[in-house]
Amino acid sequence: MSVIARKSLVPAIKHTWSIQRPLLAQCKAPVQSAALVSNFMKQDNEHSLMPASVCQKSTSLIHTRWNSSSTATSTESKEQGSKYSATTKKIVLGLAKAMGYYSTGSTAIKASHSLYNTCAQQMELNKDFYIKECNLPDNFQSWFSVTQLHVWMLMVHLRAEGQGKLYIQELVNRFFEDAEARIRDHGISQQKVINSYIKDLLAQFHGGVVAYDEGMCKDDPVLAAALWRNLFAISSNNATDLALVVQYIRRELQALEKYGGENLNAGIVKFDKPDVTFV
């Protein structure tokens, strides 16, 4: 190209760049850039150094590249959404089971916390009945006796389950862990003294379980006698209180039958309030 020809192109180049620069500066995305370039090519084709056909091909190429990029991004997002394949999930679950996370023992431990908490809350939830109606003193021993009664009822229900023995053991573990924590909350910190208390409570627990089992299998007078020795011995109750608790036990043992394996595995169980009148 001659010097004269090059000089004649300079004004056109400057004019074209003066139009392109502010337009391109506003571009914030490839689609916007393509649209602006396309409009520019249509409106100022006479100033362009490229033929219109070339401009159209260039615009088409920009759109094609952007669409390809969008498709790739979308595909990548979908791949990230399904990051783990069914095979990977199966392997991970298999490893979890191998490590004991879904084992019967692990499930029993997790469920026992919820099951026990339901038993431990009964004294607080029904204070009006046990403290006011039955005249039990509001102290640690009353809490232990009422909680033991509900733990025993749940034990009776768990005996019929396939892995009931394991669940019962974990339930009793939670009971005595809580009992020890409550002893410490009363200001007793010497381990020797705590061990002595736990030993006495354990003997009381085993004696109560045997007595309640006998009363359940025999008749209401035998069950009432077990309640007298294990629950009401420290109170000035009367025969009506004994009869109301016997009625409550019979009703709740029957109600617990609706809580099957899935509920127990999830730690779901419920006790209703004791009645203050005979039904």
PDB file of N, CA and C in Angstrom, residues 31 38 42 60 86 89 102 105 121 163 180 190 206 247 266 274:
ATOM      1  N   VAL A  31     -22.673 -11.048  25.483  1.00  0.00           N
ATOM      2  CA  VAL A  31     -23.895 -10.829  24.711  1.00  0.00           C
ATOM      3  C   VAL A  31     -24.078  -9.352  24.431  1.00  0.00           C
ATOM      4  N   SER A  38     -22.820  -5.367  16.759  1.00  0.00           N
ATOM      5  CA  SER A  38     -23.730  -5.572  15.642  1.00  0.00           C
ATOM      6  C   SER A  38     -24.425  -4.279  15.253  1.00  0.00           C
ATOM      7  N   LYS A  42     -24.107  -2.094  11.741  1.00  0.00           N
ATOM      8  CA  LYS A  42     -25.247  -1.761  10.892  1.00  0.00           C
ATOM      9  C   LYS A  42     -25.350  -0.264  10.662  1.00  0.00           C
ATOM     10  N   SER A  60     -21.831 -13.092  14.224  1.00  0.00           N
ATOM     11  CA  SER A  60     -22.344 -14.451  14.401  1.00  0.00           C
ATOM     12  C   SER A  60     -21.375 -15.298  15.205  1.00  0.00           C
ATOM     13  N   ALA A  86     -24.365 -42.533  41.819  1.00  0.00           N
ATOM     14  CA  ALA A  86     -25.018 -43.548  42.653  1.00  0.00           C
ATOM     15  C   ALA A  86     -24.002 -44.546  43.192  1.00  0.00           C
ATOM     16  N   LYS A  89     -22.138 -42.913  46.140  1.00  0.00           N
ATOM     17  CA  LYS A  89     -22.987 -42.888  47.336  1.00  0.00           C
ATOM     18  C   LYS A  89     -23.078 -44.269  47.970  1.00  0.00           C
ATOM     19  N   TYR A 102     -24.186 -47.150  61.153  1.00  0.00           N
ATOM     20  CA  TYR A 102     -25.571 -47.600  61.041  1.00  0.00           C
ATOM     21  C   TYR A 102     -25.788 -48.946  61.725  1.00  0.00           C
ATOM     22  N   GLY A 105     -25.953 -51.280  67.412  1.00  0.00           N
ATOM     23  CA  GLY A 105     -25.452 -50.648  68.632  1.00  0.00           C
ATOM     24  C   GLY A 105     -25.443 -49.140  68.536  1.00  0.00           C
ATOM     25  N   GLN A 121     -38.366 -36.645  82.008  1.00  0.00           N
ATOM     26  CA  GLN A 121     -39.170 -35.425  82.074  1.00  0.00           C
ATOM     27  C   GLN A 121     -40.506 -35.616  82.786  1.00  0.00           C
ATOM     28  N   GLN A 163     -34.034 -56.335  69.055  1.00  0.00           N
ATOM     29  CA  GLN A 163     -32.785 -55.958  69.724  1.00  0.00           C
ATOM     30  C   GLN A 163     -33.085 -55.254  71.050  1.00  0.00           C
ATOM     31  N   GLU A 180     -25.995 -39.643  88.084  1.00  0.00           N
ATOM     32  CA  GLU A 180     -24.700 -39.179  88.594  1.00  0.00           C
ATOM     33  C   GLU A 180     -24.529 -37.680  88.367  1.00  0.00           C
ATOM     34  N   GLN A 190     -16.958 -35.599  95.459  1.00  0.00           N
ATOM     35  CA  GLN A 190     -16.022 -36.688  95.742  1.00  0.00           C
ATOM     36  C   GLN A 190     -16.502 -37.976  95.066  1.00  0.00           C
ATOM     37  N   HIS A 206     -32.686 -52.387  90.643  1.00  0.00           N
ATOM     38  CA  HIS A 206     -32.901 -53.817  90.376  1.00  0.00           C
ATOM     39  C   HIS A 206     -34.053 -54.370  91.213  1.00  0.00           C
ATOM     40  N   GLN A 247     -53.624 -47.825  87.888  1.00  0.00           N
ATOM     41  CA  GLN A 247     -54.419 -47.582  86.681  1.00  0.00           C
ATOM     42  C   GLN A 247     -53.561 -46.948  85.588  1.00  0.00           C
ATOM     43  N   ALA A 266     -36.032 -44.209  66.108  1.00  0.00           N
ATOM     44  CA  ALA A 266     -35.963 -42.749  66.045  1.00  0.00           C
ATOM     45  C   ALA A 266     -36.065 -42.107  67.426  1.00  0.00           C
ATOM     46  N   PRO A 274     -51.026 -38.793  84.111  1.00  0.00           N
ATOM     47  CA  PRO A 274     -51.828 -39.654  84.997  1.00  0.00           C
ATOM     48  C   PRO A 274     -53.196 -39.013  85.269  1.00  0.00           C
TER      49      PRO A 274
END
